[in-house]
Short mmCIF file of C-alpha atoms in Angstrom, two decimals:
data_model
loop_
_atom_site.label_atom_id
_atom_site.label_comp_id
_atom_site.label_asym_id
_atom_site.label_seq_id
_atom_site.Cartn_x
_atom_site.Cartn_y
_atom_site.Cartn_z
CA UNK X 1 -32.35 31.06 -2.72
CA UNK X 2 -30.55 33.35 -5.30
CA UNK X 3 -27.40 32.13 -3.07
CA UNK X 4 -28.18 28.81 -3.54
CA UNK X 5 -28.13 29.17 -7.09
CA UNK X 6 -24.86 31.50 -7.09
CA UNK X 7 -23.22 28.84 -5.33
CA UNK X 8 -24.07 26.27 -7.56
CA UNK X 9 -23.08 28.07 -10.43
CA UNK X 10 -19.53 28.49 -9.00
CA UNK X 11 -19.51 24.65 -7.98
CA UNK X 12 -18.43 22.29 -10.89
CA UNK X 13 -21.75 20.64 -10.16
CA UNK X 14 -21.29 18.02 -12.58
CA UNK X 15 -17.85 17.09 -11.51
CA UNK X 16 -18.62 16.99 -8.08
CA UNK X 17 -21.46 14.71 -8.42
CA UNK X 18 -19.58 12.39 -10.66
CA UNK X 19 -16.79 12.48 -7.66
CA UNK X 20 -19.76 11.48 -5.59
CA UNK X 21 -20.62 8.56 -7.44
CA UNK X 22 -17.32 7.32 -8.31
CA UNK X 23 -16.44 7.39 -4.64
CA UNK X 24 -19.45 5.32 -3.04
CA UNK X 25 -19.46 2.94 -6.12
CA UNK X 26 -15.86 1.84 -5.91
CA UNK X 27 -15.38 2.79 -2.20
CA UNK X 28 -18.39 0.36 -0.90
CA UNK X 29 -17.89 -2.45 -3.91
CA UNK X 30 -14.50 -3.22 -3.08
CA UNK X 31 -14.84 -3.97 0.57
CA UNK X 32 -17.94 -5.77 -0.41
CA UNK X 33 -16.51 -7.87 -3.21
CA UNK X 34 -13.29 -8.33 -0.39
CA UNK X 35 -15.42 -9.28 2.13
CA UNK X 36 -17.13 -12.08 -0.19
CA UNK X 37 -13.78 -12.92 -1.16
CA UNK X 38 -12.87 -13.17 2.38
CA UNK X 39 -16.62 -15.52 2.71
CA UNK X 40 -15.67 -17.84 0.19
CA UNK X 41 -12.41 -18.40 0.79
CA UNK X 42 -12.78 -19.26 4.82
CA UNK X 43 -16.15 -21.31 3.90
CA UNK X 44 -14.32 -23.01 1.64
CA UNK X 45 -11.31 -24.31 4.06
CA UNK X 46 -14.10 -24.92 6.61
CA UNK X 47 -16.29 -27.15 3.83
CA UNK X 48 -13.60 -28.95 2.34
CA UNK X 49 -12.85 -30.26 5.97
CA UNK X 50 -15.91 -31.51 6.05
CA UNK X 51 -16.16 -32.86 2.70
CA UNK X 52 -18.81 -30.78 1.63
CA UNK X 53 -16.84 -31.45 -2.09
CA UNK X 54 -19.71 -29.34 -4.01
CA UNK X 55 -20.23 -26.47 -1.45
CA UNK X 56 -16.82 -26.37 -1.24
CA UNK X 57 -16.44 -25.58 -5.16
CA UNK X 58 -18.96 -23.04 -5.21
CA UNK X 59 -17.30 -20.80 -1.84
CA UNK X 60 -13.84 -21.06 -3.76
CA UNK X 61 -16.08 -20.08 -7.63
CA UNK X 62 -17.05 -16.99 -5.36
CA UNK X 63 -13.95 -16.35 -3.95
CA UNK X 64 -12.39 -16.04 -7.18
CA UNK X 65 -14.71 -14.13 -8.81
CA UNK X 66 -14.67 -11.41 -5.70
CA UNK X 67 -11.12 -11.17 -5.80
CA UNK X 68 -10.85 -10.66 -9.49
CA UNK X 69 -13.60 -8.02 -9.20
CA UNK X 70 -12.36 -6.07 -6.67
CA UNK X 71 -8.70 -6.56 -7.96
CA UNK X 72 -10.78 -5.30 -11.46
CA UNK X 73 -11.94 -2.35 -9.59
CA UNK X 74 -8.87 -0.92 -8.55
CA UNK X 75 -6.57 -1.37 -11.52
CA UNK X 76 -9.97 0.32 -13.39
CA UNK X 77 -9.25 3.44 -11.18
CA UNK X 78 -5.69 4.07 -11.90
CA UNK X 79 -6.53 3.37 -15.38
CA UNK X 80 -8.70 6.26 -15.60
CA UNK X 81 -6.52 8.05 -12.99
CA UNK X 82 -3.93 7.96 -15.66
CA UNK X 83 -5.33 8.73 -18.71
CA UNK X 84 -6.25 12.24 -18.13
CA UNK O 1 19.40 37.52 -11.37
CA UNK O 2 17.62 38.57 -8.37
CA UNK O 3 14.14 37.07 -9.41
CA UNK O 4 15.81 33.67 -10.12
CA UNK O 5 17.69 33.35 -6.72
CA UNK O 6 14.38 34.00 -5.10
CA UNK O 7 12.75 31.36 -7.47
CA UNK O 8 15.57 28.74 -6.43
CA UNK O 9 14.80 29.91 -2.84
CA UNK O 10 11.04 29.00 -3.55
CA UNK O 11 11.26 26.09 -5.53
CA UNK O 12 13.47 24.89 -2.11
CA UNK O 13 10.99 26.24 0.13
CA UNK O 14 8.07 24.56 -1.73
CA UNK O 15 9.87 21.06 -1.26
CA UNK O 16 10.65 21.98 2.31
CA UNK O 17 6.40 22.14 2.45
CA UNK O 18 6.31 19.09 0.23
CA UNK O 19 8.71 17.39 2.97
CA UNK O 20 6.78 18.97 5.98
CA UNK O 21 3.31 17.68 4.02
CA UNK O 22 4.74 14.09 3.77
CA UNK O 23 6.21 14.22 7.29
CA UNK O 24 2.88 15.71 8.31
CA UNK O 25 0.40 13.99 6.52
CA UNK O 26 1.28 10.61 5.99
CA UNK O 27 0.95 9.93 9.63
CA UNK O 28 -2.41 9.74 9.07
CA UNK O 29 -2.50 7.84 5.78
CA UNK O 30 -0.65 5.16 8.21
CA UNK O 31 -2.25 5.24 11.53
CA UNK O 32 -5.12 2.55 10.83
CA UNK O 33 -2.98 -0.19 9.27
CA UNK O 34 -1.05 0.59 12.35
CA UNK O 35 -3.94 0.98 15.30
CA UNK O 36 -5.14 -2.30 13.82
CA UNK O 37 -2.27 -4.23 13.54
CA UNK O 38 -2.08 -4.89 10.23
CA UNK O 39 2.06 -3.54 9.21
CA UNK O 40 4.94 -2.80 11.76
CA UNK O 41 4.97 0.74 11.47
CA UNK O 42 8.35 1.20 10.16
CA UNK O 43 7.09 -1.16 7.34
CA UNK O 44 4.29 0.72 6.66
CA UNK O 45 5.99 4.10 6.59
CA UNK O 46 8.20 2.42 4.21
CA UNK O 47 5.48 1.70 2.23
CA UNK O 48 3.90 4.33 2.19
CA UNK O 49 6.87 6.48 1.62
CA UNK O 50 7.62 4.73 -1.62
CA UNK O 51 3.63 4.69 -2.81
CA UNK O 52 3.57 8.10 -1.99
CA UNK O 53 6.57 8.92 -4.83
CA UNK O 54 4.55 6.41 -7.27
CA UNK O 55 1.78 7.80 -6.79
CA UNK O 56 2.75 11.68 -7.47
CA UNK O 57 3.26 10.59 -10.89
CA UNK O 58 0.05 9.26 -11.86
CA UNK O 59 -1.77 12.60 -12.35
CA UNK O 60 -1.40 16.85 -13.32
CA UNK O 61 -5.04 17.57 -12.77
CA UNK O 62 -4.33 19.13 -9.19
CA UNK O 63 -1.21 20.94 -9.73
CA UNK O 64 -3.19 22.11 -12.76
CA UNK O 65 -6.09 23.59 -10.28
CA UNK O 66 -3.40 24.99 -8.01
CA UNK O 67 -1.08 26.88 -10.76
CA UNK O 68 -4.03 28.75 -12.32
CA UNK O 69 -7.77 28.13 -10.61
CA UNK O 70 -7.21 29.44 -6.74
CA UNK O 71 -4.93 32.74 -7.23
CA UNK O 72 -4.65 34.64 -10.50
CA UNK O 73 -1.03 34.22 -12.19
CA UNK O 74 -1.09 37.68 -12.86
CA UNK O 75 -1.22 39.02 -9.66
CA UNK O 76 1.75 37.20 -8.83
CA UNK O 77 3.77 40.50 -9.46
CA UNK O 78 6.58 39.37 -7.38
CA UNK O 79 7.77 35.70 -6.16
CA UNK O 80 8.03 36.65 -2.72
CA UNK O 81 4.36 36.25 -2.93
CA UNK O 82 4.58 32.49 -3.51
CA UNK O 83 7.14 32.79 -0.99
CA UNK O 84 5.47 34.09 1.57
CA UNK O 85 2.47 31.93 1.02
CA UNK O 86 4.73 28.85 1.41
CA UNK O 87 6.35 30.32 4.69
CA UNK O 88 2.81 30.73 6.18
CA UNK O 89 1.81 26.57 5.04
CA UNK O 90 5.12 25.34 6.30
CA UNK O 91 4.46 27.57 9.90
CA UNK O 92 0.94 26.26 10.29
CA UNK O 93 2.00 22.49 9.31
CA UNK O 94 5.19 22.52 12.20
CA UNK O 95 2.46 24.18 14.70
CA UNK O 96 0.19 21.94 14.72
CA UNK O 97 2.46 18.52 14.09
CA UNK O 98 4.11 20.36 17.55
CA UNK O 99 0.74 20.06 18.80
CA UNK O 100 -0.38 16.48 17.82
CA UNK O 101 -3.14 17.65 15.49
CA UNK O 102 -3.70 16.15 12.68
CA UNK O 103 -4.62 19.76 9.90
CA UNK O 104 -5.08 19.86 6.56
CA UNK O 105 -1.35 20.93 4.89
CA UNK O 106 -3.64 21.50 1.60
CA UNK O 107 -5.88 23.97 3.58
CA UNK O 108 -2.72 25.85 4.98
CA UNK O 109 -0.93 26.05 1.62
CA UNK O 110 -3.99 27.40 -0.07
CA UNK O 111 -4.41 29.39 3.14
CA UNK O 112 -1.09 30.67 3.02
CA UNK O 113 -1.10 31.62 -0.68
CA UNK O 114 -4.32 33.47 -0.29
CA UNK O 115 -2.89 35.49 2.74
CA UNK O 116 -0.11 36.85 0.84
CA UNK O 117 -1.38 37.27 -2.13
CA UNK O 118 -4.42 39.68 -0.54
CA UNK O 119 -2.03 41.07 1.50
CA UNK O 120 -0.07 42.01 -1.83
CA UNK O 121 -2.34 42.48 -4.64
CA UNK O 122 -5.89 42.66 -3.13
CA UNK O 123 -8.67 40.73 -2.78
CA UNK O 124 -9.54 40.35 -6.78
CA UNK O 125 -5.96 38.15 -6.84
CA UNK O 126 -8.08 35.27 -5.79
CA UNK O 127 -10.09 33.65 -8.16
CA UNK O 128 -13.44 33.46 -6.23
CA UNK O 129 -15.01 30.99 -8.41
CA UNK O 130 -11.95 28.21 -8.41
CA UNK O 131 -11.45 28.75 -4.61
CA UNK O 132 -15.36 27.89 -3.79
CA UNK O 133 -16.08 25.77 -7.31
CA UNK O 134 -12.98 23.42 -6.45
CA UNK O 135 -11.55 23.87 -2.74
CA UNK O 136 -13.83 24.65 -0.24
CA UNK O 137 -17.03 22.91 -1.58
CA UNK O 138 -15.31 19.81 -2.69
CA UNK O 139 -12.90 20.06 0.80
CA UNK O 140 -16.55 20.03 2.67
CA UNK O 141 -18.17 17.42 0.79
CA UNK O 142 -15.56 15.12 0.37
CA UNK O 143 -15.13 14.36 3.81
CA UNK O 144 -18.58 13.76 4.80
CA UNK O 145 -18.55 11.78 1.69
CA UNK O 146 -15.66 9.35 3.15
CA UNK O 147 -17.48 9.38 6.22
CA UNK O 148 -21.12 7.66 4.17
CA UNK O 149 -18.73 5.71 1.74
CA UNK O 150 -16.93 4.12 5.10
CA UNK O 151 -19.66 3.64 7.21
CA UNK O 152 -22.16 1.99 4.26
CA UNK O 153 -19.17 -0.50 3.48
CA UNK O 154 -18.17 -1.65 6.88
CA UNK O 155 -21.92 -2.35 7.15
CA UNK O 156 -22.11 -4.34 4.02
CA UNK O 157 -18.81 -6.17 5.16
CA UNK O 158 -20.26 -6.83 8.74
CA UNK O 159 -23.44 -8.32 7.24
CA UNK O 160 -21.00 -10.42 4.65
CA UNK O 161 -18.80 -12.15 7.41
CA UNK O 162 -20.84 -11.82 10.27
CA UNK O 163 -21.49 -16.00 10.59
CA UNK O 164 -17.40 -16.44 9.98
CA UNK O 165 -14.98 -17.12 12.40
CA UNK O 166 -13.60 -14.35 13.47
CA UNK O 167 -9.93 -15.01 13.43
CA UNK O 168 -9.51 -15.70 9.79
CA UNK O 169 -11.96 -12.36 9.39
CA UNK O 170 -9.51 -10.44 11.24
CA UNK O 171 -6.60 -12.09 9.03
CA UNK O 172 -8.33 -11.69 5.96
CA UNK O 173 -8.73 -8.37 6.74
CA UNK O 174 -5.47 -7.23 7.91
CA UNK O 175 -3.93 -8.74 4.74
CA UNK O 176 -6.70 -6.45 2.89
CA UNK O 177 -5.24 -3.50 4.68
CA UNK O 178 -1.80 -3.67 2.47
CA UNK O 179 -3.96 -3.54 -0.84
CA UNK O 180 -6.11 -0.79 0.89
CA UNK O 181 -3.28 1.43 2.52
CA UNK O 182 -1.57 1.11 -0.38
CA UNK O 183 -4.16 2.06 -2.43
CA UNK O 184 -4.56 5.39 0.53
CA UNK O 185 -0.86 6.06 0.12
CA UNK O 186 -0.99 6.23 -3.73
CA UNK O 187 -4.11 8.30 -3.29
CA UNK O 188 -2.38 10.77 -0.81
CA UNK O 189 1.01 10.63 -3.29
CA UNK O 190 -1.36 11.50 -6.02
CA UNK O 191 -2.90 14.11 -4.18
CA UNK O 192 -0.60 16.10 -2.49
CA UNK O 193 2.48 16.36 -3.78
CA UNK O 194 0.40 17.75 -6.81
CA UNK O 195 -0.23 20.75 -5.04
CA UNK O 196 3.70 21.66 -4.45
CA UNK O 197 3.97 20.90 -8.01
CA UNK O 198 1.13 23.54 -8.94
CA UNK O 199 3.04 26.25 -6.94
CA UNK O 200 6.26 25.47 -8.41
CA UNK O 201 4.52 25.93 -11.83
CA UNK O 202 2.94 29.11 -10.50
CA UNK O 203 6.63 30.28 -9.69
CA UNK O 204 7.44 29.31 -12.77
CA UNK O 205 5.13 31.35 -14.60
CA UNK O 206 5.09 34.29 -12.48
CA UNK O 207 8.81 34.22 -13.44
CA UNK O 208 8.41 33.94 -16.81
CA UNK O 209 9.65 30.52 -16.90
CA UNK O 210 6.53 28.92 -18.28
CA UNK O 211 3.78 30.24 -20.47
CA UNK O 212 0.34 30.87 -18.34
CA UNK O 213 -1.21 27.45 -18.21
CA UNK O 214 1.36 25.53 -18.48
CA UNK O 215 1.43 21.92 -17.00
CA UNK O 216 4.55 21.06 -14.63
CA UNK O 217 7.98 19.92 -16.28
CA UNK O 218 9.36 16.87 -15.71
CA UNK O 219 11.18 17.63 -12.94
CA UNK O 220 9.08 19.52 -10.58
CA UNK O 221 7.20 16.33 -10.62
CA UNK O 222 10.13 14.09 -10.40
CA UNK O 223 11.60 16.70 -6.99
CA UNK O 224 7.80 17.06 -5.53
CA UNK O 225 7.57 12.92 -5.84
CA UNK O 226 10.93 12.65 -3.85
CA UNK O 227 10.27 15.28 -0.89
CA UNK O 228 7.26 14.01 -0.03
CA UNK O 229 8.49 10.19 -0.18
CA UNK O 230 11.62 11.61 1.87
CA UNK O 231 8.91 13.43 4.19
CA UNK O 232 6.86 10.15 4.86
CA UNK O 233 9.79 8.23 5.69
CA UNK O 234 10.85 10.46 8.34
CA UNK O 235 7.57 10.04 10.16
CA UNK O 236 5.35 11.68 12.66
CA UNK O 237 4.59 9.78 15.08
CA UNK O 238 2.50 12.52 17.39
CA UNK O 239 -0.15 12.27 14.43
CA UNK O 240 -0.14 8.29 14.15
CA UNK O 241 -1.25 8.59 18.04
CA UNK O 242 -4.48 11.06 17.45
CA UNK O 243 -5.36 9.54 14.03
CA UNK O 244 -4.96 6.08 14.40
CA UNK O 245 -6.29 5.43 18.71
CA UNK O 246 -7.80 8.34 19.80
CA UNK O 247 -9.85 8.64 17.87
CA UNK O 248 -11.65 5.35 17.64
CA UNK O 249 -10.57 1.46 18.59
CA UNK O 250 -10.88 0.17 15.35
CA UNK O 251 -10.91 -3.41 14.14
CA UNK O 252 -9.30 -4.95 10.85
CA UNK O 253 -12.66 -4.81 8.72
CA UNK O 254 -12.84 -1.09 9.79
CA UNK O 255 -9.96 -0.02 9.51
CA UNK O 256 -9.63 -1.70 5.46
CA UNK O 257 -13.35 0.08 4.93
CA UNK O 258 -11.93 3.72 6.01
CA UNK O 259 -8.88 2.90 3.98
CA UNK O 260 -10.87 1.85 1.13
CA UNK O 261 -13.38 4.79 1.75
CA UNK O 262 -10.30 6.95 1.82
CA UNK O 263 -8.64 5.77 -1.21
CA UNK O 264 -11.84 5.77 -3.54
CA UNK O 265 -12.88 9.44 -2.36
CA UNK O 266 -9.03 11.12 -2.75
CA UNK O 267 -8.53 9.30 -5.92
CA UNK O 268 -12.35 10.04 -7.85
CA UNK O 269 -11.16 14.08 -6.51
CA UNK O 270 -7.83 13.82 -8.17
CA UNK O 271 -9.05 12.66 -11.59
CA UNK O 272 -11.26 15.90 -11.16
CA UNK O 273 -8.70 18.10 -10.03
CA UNK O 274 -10.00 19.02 -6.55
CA UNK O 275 -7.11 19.88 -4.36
CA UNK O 276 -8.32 17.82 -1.23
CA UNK O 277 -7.56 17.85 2.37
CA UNK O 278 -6.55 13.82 2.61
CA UNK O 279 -6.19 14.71 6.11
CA UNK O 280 -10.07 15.73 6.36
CA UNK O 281 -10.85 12.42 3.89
CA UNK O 282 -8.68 10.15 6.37
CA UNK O 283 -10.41 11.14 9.41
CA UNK O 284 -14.00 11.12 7.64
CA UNK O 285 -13.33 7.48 6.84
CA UNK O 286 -11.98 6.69 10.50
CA UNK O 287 -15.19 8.24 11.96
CA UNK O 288 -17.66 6.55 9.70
CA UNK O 289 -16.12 3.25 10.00
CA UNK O 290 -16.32 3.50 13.90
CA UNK O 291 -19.71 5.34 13.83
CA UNK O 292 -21.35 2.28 11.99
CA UNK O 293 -20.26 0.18 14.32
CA UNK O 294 -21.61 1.96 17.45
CA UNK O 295 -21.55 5.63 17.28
CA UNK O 296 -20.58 6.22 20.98
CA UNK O 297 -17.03 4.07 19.68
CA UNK O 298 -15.63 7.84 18.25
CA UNK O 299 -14.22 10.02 20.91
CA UNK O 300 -16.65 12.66 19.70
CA UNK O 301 -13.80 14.95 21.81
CA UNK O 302 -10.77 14.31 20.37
CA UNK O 303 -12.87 14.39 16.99
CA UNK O 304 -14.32 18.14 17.77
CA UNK O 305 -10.47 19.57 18.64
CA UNK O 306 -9.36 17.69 15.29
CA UNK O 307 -12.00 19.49 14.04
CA UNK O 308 -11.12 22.95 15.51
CA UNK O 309 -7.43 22.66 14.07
CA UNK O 310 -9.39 22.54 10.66
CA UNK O 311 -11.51 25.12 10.71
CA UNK O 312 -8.11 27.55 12.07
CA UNK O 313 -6.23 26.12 9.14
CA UNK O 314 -7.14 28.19 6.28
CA UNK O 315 -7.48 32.14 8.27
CA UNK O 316 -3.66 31.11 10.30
CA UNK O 317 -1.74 29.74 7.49
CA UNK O 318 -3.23 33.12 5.85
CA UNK O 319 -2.11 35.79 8.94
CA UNK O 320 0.95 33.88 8.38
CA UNK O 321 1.10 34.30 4.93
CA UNK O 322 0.31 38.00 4.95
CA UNK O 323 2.47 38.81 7.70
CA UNK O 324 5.71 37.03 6.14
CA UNK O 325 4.79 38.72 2.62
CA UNK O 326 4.74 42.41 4.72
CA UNK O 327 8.20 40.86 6.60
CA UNK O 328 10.02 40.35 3.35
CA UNK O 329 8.29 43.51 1.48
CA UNK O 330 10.81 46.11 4.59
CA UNK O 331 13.43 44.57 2.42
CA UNK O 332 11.72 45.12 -1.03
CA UNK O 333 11.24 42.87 -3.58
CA UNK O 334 14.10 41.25 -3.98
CA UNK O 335 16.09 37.93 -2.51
CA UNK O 336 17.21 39.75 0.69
CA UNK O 337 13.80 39.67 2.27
CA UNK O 338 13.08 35.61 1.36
CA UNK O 339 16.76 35.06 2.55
CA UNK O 340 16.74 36.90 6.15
CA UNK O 341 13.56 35.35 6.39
CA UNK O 342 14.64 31.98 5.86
CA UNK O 343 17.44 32.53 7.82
CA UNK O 344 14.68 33.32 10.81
CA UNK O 345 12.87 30.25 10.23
CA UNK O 346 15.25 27.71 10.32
CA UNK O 347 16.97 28.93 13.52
CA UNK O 348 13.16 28.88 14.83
CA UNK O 349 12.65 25.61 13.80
CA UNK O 350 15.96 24.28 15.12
CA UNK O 351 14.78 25.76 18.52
CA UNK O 352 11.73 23.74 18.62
CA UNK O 353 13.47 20.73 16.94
CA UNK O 354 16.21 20.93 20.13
CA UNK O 355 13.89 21.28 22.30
CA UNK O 356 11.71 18.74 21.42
CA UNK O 357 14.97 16.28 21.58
CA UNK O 358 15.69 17.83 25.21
CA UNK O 359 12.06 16.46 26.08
CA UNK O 360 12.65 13.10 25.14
CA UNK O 361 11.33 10.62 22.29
CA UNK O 362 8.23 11.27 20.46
CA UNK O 363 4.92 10.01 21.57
CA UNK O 364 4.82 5.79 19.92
CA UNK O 365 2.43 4.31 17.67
CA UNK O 366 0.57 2.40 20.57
#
């Protein structure tokens, strides 16, 4: 127990878990928001073959919006990466 | 005189590491767009290589962690310390590239610098609480954490696309993998060639150069940026092999989630100034991609020797480090020691270069 508590005085506790966080929340959004980029753009070519005119619309709405959020994502990382 | 033609011998032997790191390490950063076919791989070397110098610029929070957090600048008495310390990285990073195993060059230059620094100043020249506060915990979570962050996207992206076609998935994805090994090269640029620009600044200091805490002039970043660009463009294609196929078969979608993984972990670290393995990140992501998927998919195997060269990384590079520092110490402290030494090493490495071109070609991306 007492090292447990040494060691967590020498780790930069906060830091790390901030590291933590940073790195699931931008690691796992941007493959999801690219993967529902990648979901609304193929629905869409497959709806608009089929006419689907309205579907279609809302698969290419949430294409864009995925793309722009995980293009969002990254340039929000170097941003902070570079302002230290 | 004396101490600055052994700093000019250690700033060049710290760029010969930064080459050796790139040449190294890169392989891995690499492999996946490679293994999945996503880039040629002399197109993605090339990108890499030039991400990798971009990339180098971005940030000083490592190099920062490196010049004054891990060993004490004031036990630096004598540069052949730093040189010695670089001798024993370089040495572990050509042993196991000769071998095909993919080790941390982060753990052996840390290794390294601890090993000659004990060996000349003691144990109390390392700084106990920056070693465990910001290497060795962060270099053990920050793996397993690529290895969660990979596996819970690639199941998020399977459930996404799962009713899709799967040859514009597989498109979609591969094009994904130049955003997301770019993003991994950038993050490895970032990274590691930070760390030959903290020991360049420690030089600097322990020469009197720079004032203690100083962040690195213009153009040790500028020279670190280059050499490790230079070193990724050379290759090493031994590493691609283990890294990017042996490892685990992976699809597109996989391979952009342990790029992504990768990326996100290395570059949160950096803003923090945690000197990472991106070696150990790379892998983690690999292995929790694949291990989503099916966990029997990882060559558990190939993953426990990878695993093995780790865990040797940090006590060799240090033997090494020691022993070079009491090497160059029969000729005291000044350049003749770093020079015979030198001298030593790159007839040795010549030797296994030759003979290595006597056995044929490497081993190709496959």
């Amino acid at each position: 127990m007492r090292a447990a508590v040494a060691l967590a005085t020498l780790v930069e506790g906060r830091e790390l878990w901030q590291t933590v966080l940073a790195s699931l929340v931008s690691g796992v959004g941007v493959t999801v928001f690219y993967s529902l980029a990648l979901y609304g753009v193929t629905r869409f070519a497959d709806l608009s073959r089929g006419d689907r005119t309205l579907a279609a619309a809302a698969a290419a709405t949430l294409a864009a919006l995925a793309a722009a959020a995980c293009l969002a994502s990254v340039a929000f990382g170097i941003v902070v990466l570079t302002r230290k | 005189m004396s101490s600055d033609l052994i700093l000019v011998i250690v700033v060049a032997t710290a760029l010969a590491f930064d080459f050796t790191n790139g040449f190294h390490d890169t392989a891995n950063v690499v492999a996946t767009s490679i293994s999945t076919g996503a880039a040629a791989p002399r197109v993605a070397i090339a990108y890499a290589a030039v991400l990798n110098f971009v990339g180098a610029f971005l940030s000083i929070q490592v190099a920062a962690t490196i010049a004054n957090d891990v060993i004490d600048p004031e036990a630096i008495s004598s540069l052949n310390i730093v040189y010695a310390g670089l001798i024993g990285a370089i040495s572990w990073n050509l042993i196991t590239w000769y071998f095909g195993l993919p080790s941390s060059s982060s753990h052996a230059l840390i290794g390294g610098m601890i090993g000659s620094a004990v060996a000349a100043a003691g144990t109390g020249a390392v700084i106990t609480d920056g070693l465990v506060g910001k290497v060795l915990v962060p270099g053990v979570v920050a793996p397993v954490l690529a290895f969660l962050v990979a596996g819970i996207a690639i199941g998020l992206a399977y459930r996404v696309v799962r009713r899709l076609r799967p040859g514009p998935v597989t498109r979609g994805f591969q094009f994904g993998q130049i955003i997301s090994g770019g993003m991994l090269s950038l993050a490895h640029g970032t990274n590691d060639a930070q760390k030959t620009m903290g020991v360049i600044t420690l030089a600097l200091i322990a020469n009197g150069n720079l004032g203690p805490g100083a962040d690195p002039p213009f153009w040790v970043i500028a020279s670190a940026a280059a050499a490790i660009a230079l070193g990724t463009y050379s290759g090493g294609w031994r590493i691609i092999r283990t890294t990017g196929t042996r490892i685990i078969k992976m699809d597109a979608a996989q391979g952009f989630s342990a790029q992504g993984a990768g990326a996100a972990v290395i570059l949160s670290s950096t803003h923090f100034g945690f000197p990472l393995s991106t070696t150990h990140v790379i892998n983690g992501g690999v292995m929790g991609a694949g291990a989503a998927k099916r966990l029997s998919a990882v060559r558990w195997g190939v993953a426990g020797n990878i695993a093995l060269a780790w865990a040797l990384t940090l006590p060799a590079a240090a033997a090494i480090g020691a022993a070079t520092y009491g090497l160059t110490r029969i000729f005291g402290t000044g350049a003749l020691g770093p020079v015979l030494v030198s001298l030593l090493a790159i007839s040795l490495i010549a030797a296994v270069f030759s003979r290595r071109a006597q056995r044929g070609a490497p081993v190709p991306a496959t």
